[in-house]
Coordinates of N, CA and C in Angstrom, one line a residue:
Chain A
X60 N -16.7 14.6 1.9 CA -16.5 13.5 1.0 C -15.6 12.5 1.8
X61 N -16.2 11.4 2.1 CA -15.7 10.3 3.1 C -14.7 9.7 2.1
X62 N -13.6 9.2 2.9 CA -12.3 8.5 2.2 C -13.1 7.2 2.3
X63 N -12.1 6.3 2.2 CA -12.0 4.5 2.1 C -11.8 4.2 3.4
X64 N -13.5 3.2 4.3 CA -13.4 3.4 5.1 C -13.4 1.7 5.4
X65 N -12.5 1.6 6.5 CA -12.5 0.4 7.3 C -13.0 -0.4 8.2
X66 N -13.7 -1.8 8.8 CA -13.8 -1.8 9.9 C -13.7 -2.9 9.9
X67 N -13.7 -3.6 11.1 CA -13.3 -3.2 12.3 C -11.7 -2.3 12.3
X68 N -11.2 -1.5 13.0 CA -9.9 -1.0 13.0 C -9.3 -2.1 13.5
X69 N -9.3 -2.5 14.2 CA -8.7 -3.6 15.8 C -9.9 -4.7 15.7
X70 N -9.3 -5.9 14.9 CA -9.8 -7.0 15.4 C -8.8 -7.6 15.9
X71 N -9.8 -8.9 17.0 CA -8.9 -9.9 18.3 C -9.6 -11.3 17.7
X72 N -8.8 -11.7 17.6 CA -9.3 -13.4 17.3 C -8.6 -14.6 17.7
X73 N -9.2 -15.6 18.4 CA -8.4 -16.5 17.8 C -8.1 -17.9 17.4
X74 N -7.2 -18.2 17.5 CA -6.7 -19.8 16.6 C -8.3 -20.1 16.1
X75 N -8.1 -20.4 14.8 CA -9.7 -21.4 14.5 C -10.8 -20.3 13.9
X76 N -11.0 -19.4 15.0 CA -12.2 -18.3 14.4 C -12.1 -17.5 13.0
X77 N -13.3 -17.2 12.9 CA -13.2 -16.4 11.3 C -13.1 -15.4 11.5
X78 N -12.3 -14.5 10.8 CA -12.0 -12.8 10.8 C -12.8 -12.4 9.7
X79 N -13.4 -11.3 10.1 CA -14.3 -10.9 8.7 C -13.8 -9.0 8.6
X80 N -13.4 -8.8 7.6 CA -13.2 -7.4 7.1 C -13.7 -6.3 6.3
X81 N -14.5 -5.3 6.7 CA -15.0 -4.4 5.8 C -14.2 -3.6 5.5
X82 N -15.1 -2.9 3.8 CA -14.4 -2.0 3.2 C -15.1 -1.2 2.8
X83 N -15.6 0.2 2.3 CA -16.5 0.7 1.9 C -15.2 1.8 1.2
X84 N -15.5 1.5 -0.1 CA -14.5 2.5 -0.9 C -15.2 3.9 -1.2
X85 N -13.9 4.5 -1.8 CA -15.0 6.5 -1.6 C -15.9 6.5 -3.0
X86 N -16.6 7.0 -2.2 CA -18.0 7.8 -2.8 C -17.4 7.6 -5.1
X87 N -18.3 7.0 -5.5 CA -17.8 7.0 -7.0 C -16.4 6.0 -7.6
X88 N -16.6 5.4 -6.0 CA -15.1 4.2 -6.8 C -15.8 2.7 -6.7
X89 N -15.7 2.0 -8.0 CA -16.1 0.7 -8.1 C -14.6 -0.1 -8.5
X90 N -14.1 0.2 -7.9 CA -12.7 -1.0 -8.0 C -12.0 -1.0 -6.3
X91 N -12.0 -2.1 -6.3 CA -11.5 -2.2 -4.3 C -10.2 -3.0 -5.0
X92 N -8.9 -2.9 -4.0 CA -7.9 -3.6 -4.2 C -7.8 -4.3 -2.5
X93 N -7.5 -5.2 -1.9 CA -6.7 -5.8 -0.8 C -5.6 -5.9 -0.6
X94 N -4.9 -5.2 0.6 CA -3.7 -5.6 0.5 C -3.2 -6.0 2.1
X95 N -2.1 -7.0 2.4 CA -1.3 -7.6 3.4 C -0.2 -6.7 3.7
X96 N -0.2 -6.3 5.1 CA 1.1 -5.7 5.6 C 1.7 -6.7 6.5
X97 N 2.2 -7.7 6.2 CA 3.2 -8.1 7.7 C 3.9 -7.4 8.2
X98 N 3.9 -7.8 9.6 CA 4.8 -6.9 10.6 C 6.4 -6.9 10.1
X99 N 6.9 -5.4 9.8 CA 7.9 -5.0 9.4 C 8.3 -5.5 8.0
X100 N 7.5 -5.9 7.1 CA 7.2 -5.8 5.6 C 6.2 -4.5 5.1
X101 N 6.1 -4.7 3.4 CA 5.8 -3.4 2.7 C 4.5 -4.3 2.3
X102 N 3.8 -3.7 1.4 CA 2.2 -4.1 1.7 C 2.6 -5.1 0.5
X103 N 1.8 -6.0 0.4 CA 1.6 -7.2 -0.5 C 0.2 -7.3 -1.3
X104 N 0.0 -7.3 -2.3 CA -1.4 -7.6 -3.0 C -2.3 -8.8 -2.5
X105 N -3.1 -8.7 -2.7 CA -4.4 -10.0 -2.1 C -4.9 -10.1 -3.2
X106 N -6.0 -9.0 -3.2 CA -6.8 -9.4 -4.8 C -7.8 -7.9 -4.7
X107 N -8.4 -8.1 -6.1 CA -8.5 -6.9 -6.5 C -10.3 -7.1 -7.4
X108 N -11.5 -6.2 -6.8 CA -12.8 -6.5 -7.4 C -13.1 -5.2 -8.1
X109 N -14.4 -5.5 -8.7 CA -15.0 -4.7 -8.9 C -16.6 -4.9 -8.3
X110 N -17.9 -4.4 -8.4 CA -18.7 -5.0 -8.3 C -19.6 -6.2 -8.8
X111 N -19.4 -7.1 -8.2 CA -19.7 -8.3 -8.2 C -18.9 -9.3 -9.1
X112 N -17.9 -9.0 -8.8 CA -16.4 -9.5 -9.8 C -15.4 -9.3 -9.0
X113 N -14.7 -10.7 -9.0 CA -13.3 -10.9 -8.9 C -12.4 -10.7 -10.3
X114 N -11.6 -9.6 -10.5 CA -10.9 -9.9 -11.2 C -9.2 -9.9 -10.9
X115 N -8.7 -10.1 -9.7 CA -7.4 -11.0 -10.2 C -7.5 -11.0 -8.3
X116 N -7.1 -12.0 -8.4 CA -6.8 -13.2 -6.6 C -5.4 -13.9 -7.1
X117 N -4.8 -13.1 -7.8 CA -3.6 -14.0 -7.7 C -2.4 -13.6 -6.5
X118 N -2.6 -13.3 -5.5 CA -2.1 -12.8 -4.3 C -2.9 -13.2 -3.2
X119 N -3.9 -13.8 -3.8 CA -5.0 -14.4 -2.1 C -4.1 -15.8 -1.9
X120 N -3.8 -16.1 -0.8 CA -4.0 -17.7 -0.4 C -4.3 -18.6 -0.6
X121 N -4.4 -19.5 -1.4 CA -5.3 -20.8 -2.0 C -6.0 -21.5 -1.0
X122 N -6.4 -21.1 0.7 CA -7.0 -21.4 1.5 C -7.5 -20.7 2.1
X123 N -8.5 -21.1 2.5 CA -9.2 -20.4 4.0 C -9.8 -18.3 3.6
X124 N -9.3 -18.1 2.9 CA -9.3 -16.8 2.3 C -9.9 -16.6 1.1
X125 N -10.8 -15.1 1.3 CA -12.3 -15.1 0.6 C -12.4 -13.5 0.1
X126 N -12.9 -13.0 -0.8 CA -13.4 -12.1 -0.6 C -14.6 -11.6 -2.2
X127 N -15.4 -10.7 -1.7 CA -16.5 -10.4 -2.4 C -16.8 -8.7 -2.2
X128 N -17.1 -8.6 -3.2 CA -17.7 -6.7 -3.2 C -19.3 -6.9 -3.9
X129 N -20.1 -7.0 -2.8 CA -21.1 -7.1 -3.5 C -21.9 -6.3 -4.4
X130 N -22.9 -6.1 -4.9 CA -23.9 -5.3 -5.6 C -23.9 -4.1 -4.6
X131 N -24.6 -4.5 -3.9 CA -25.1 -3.9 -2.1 C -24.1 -3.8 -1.3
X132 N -23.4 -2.5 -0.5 CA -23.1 -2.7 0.5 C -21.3 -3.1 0.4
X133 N -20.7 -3.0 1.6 CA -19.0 -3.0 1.5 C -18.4 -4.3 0.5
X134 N -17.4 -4.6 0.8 CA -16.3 -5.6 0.6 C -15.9 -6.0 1.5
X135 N -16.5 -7.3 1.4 CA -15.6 -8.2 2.6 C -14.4 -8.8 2.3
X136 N -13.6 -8.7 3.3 CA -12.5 -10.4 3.0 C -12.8 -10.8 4.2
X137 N -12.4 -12.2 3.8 CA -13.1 -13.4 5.1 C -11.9 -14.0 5.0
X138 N -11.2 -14.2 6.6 CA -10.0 -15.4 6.7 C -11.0 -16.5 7.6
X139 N -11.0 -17.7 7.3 CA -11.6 -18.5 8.1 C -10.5 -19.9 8.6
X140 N -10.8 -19.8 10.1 CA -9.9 -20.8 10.9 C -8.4 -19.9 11.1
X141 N -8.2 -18.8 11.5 CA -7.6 -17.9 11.5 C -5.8 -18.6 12.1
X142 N -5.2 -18.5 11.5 CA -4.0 -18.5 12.6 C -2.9 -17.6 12.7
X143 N -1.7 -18.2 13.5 CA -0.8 -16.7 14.1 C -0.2 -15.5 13.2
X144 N -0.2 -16.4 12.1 CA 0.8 -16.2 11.0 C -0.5 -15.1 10.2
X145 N -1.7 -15.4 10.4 CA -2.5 -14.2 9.5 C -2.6 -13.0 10.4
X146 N -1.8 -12.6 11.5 CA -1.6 -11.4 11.8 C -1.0 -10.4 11.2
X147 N -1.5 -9.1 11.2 CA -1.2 -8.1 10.1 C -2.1 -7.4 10.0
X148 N -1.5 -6.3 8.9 CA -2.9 -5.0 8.7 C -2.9 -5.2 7.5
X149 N -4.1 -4.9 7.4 CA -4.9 -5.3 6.0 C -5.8 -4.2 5.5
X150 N -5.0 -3.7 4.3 CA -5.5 -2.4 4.1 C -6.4 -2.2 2.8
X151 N -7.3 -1.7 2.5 CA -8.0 -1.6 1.4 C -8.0 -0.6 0.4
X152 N -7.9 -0.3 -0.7 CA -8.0 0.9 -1.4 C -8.7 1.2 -2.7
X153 N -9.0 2.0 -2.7 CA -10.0 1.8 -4.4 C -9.4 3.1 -5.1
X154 N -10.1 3.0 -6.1 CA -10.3 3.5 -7.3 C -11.0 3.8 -8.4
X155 N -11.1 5.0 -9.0 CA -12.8 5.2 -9.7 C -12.7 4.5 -11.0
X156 N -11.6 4.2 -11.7 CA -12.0 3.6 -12.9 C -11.5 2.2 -13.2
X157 N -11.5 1.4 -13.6 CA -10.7 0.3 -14.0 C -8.9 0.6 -13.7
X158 N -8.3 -0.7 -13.5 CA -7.0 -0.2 -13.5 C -5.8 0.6 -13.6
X159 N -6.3 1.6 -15.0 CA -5.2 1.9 -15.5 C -4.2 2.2 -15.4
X160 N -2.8 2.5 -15.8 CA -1.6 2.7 -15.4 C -1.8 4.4 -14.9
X161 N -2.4 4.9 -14.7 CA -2.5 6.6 -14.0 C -3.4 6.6 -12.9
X162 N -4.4 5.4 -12.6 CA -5.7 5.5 -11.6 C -4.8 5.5 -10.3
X163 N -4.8 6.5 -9.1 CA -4.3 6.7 -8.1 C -5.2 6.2 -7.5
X164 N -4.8 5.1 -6.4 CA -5.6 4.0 -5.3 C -5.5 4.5 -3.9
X165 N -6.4 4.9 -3.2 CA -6.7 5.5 -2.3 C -6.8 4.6 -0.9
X166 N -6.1 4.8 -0.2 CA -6.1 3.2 1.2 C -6.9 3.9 1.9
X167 N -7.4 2.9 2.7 CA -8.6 3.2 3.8 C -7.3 2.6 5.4
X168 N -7.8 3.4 6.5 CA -7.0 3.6 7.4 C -6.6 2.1 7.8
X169 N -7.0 0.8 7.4 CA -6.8 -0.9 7.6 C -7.3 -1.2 9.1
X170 N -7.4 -2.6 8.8 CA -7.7 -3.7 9.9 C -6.8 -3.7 10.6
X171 N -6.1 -4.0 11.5 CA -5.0 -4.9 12.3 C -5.8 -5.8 12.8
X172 N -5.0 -6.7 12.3 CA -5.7 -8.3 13.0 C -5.0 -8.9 14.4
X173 N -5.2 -9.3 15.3 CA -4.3 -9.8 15.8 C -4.9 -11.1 16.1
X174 N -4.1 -12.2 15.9 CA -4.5 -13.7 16.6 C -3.6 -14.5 17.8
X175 N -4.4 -14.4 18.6 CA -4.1 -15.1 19.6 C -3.8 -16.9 19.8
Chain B
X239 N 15.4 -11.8 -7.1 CA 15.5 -10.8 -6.8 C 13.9 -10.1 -6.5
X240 N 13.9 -9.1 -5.9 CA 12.5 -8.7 -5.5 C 12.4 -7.4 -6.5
X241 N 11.2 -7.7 -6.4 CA 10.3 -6.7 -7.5 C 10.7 -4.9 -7.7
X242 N 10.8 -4.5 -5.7 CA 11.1 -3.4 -6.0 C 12.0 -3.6 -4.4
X243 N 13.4 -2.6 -4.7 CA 14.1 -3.2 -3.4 C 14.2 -1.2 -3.3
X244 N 14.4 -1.3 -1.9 CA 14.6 -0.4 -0.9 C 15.6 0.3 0.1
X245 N 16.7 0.7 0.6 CA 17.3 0.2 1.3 C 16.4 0.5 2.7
X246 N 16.4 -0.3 3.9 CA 15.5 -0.4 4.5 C 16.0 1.1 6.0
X247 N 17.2 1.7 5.9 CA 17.7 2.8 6.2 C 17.6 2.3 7.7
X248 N 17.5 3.0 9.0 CA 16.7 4.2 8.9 C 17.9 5.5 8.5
X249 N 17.2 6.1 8.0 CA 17.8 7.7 8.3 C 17.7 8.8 9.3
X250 N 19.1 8.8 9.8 CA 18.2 10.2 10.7 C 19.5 11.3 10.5
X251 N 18.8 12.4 10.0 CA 19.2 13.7 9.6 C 18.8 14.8 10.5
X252 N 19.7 15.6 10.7 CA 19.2 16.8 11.3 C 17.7 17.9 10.7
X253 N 17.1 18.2 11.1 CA 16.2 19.5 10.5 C 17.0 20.1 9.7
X254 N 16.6 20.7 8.5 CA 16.9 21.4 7.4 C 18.2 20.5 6.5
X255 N 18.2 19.3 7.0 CA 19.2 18.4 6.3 C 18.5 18.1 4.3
X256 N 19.3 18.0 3.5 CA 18.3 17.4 2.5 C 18.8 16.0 2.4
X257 N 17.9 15.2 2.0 CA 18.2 13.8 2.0 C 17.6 13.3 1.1
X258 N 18.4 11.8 0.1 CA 17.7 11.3 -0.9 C 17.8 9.3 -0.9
X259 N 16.5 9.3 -0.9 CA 16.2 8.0 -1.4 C 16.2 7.3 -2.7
X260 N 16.6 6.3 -2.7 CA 16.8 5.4 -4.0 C 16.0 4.1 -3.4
X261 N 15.3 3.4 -5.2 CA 14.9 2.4 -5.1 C 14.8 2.1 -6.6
X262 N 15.1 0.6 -6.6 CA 15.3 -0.1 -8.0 C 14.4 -1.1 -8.3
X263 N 13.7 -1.2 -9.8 CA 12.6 -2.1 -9.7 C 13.3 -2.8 -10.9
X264 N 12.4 -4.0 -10.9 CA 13.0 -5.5 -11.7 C 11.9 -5.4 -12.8
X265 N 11.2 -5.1 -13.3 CA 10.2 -5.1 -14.1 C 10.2 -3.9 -15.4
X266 N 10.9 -4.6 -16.0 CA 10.9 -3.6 -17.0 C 10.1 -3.1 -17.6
X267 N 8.9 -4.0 -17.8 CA 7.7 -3.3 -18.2 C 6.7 -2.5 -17.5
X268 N 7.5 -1.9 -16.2 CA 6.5 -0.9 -15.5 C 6.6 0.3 -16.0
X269 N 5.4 0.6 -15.9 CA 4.8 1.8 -16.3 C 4.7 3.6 -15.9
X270 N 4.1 2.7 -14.4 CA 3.9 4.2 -13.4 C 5.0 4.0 -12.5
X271 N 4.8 4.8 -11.7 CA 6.0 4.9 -10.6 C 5.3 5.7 -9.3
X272 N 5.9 5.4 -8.0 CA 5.1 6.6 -7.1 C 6.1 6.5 -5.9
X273 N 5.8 7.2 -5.0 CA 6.2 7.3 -4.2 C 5.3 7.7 -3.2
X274 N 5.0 6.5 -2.0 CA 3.9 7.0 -0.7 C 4.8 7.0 0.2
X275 N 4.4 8.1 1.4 CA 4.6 7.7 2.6 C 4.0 7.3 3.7
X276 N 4.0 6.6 4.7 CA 3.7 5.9 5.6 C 4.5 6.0 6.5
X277 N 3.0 6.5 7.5 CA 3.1 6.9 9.0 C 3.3 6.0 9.8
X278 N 3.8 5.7 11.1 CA 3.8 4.6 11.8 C 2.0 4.1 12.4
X279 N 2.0 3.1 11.5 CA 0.9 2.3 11.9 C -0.3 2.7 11.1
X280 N 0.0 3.6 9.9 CA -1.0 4.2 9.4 C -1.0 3.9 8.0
X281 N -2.2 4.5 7.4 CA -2.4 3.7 5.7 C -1.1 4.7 5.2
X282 N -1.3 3.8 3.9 CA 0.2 4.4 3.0 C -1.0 5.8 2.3
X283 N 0.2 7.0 2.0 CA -0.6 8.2 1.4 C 0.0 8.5 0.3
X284 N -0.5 8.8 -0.6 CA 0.3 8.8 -1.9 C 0.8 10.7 -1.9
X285 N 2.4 10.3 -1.9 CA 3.4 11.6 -1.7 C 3.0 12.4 -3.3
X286 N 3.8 11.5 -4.5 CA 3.6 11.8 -5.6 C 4.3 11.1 -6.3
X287 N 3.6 11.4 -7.8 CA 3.6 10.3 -9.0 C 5.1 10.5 -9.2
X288 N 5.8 10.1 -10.1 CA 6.9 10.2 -10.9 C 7.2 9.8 -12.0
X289 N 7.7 11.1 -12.8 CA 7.1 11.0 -14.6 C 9.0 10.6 -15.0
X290 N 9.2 10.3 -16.4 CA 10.6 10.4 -16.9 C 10.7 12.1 -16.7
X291 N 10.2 13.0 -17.0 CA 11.3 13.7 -16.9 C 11.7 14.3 -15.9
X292 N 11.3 13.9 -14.7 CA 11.4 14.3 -13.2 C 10.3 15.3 -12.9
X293 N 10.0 15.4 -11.6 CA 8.8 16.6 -11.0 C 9.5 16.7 -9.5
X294 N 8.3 18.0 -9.6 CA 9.1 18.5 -8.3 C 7.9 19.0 -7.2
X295 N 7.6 19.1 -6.1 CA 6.1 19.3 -5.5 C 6.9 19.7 -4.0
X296 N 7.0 21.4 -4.3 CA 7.5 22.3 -2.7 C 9.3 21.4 -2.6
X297 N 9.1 20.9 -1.3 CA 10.6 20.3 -0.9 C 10.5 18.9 -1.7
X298 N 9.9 18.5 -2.5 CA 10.3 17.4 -2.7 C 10.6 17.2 -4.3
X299 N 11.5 15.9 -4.7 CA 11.6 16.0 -6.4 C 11.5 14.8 -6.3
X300 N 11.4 14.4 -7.4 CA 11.5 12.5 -7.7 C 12.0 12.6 -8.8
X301 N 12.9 11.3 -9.2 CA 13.2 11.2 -9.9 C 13.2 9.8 -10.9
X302 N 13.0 10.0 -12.2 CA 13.0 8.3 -12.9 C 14.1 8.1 -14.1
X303 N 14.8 6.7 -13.9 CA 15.8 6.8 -14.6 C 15.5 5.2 -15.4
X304 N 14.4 4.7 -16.6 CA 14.2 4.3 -17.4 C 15.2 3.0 -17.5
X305 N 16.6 3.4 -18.0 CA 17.4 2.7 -18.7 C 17.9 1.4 -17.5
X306 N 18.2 2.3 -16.5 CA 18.8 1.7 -14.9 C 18.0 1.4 -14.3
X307 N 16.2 1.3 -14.4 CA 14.9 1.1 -13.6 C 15.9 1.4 -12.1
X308 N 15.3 2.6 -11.9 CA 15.6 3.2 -10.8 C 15.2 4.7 -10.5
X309 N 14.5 4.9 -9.2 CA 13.8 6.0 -9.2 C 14.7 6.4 -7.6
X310 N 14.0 7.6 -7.8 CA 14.7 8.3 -6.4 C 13.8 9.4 -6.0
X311 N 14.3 10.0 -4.2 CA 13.1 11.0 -4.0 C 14.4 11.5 -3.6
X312 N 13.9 13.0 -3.5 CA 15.2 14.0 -2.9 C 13.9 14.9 -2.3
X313 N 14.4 15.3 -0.4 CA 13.8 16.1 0.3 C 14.8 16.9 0.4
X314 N 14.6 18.1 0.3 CA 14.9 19.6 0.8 C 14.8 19.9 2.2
X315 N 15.5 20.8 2.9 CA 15.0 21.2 4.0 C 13.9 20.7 5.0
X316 N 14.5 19.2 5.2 CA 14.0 18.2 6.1 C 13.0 18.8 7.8
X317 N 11.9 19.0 7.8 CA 11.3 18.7 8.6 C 10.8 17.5 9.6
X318 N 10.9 18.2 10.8 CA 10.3 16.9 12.0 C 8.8 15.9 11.4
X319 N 8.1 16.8 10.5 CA 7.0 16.2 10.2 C 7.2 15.2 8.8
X320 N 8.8 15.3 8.5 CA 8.7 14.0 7.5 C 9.3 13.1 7.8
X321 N 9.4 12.9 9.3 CA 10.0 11.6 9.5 C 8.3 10.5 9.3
X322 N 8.9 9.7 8.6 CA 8.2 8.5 8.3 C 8.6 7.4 7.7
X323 N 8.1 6.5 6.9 CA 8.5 5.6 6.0 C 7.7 5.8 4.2
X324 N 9.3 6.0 3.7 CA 9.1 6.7 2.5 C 8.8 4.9 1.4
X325 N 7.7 4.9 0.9 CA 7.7 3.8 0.1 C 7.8 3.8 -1.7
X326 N 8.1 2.9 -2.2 CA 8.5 3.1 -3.7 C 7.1 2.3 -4.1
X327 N 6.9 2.6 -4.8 CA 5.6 1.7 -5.8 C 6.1 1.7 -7.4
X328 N 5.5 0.7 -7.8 CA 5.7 0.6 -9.2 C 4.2 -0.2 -9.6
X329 N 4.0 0.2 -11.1 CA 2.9 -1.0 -11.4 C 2.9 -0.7 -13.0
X330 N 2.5 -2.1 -13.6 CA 2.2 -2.6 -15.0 C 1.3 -2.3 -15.6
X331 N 0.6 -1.6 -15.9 CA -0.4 -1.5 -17.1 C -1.6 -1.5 -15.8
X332 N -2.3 -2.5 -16.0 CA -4.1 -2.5 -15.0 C -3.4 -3.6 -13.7
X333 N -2.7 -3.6 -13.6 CA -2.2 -4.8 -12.3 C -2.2 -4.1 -11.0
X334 N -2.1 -4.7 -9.9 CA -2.2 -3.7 -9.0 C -0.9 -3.3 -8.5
X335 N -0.6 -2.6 -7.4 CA 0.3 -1.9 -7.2 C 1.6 -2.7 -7.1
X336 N 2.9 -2.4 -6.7 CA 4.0 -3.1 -5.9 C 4.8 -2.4 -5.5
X337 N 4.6 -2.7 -4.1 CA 5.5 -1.9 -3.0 C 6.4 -2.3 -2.7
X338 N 7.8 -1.7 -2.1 CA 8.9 -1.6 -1.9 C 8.6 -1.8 0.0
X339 N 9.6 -2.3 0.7 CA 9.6 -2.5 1.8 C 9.7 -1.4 3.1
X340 N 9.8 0.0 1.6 CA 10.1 1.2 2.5 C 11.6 1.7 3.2
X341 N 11.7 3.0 3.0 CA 12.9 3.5 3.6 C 12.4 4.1 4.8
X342 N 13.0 4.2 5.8 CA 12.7 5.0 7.5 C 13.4 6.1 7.2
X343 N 12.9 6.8 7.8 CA 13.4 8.4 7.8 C 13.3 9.2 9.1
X344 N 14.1 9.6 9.9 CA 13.8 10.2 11.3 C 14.7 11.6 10.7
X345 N 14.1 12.9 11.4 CA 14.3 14.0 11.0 C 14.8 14.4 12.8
X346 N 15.7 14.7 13.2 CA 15.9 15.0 14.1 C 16.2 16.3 14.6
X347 N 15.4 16.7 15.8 CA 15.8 18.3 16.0 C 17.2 18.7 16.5

């Protein structure tokens, strides 16, 4: 039974280019969460889908930053025009039912981004 | 003030030392409580939940103190393999998680 899986592990980008991030949550979970690790910070919320729903981006960026879980296939987040400052791991995790205050969120091993 | 505060430590104890972490959250309407740890460079893993009337899981207890929003973890007979970074979570109802900045922990032989 496959965990919450990530890819790329190690992306290299930089100034300007688009970072693109998969997610593929485990087997029976339709809720993906996003989250920001800055270097020597605790993880930070992004935003949080279900399939084919955004339901709360109040933690995404009001620029350049995207993300979708489609019908078909992973969850992407997209940084586009990348810069220094969106360096970090970026970790994803799901969960099998809607939010609730008991649903335990399961992380997938994360991105590290690095921009050059 | 931040959501959930940490002291950022590190700790370093000898093997079979017991050692306890504290962390205080600002949200009084939180609900759940947790405690993950995280490995250097690696995803956070969920250690265990933390109820009011405390739990306990082998060497470890957690603790929740409601009135004071304030939770704690107590390790027992400290092993090399729990040196890591011990993280506090809290969360509201369907919201998503909030982490704590994490405490360091080195277990030293």
């Amino acid at each position: 039974n496959a965990g919450v899986m990530q890819n790329p592990r190690h992306l290299v980008r930089r100034r300007g280019q688009e970072a693109r991030l998969r997610c593929s949550p485990m087997k029976g979970h339709s809720h993906v969460y996003w989250y920001r690790q800055l270097p020597e910070e605790g993880l930070k919320f992004m935003v949080y889908l279900q399939k084919e729903n955004i339901i709360d981006e109040s933690g995404m960026p009001k620029e350049r930053f995207s993300a979708e879980f489609p019908k078909e296939g992973p969850s992407i987040l997209r940084i586009q025009q990348v810069v220094r400052g969106d360096s970090a791991a970026y970790f994803c995790a799901s969960s099998p039912r809607a939010g609730g205050s008991t649903d335990t969120q399961y992380f997938g091993p994360g991105t590290r981004l690095t921009v050059l | 003030r931040k959501e959930v505060e940490q002291d950022p430590g590190p700790f370093n104890v000898p093997e079979g030392a017991t050692v306890a972490f504290n962390c205080t959250y600002s949200n009084s309407a939180s609900q759940s409580f947790f405690w993950y740890r995280q490995d250097c460079r690696k995803e956070p893993k969920l250690l265990m939940s933390v109820y009011s009337s405390g739990n306990e899981d082998g060497r470890f207890t957690a603790q929740l103190n409601r009135a004071s929003q304030y939770i704690s973890l107590l390790i027992r007979d400290s092993k090399l393999s729990d040196s890591a970074t011990y993280l506090c979570v809290v969360k509201v109802g369907g919201t998503p998680l909030v982490f704590g900045k994490g405490t360091r922990l080195s277990v030293i032989a």
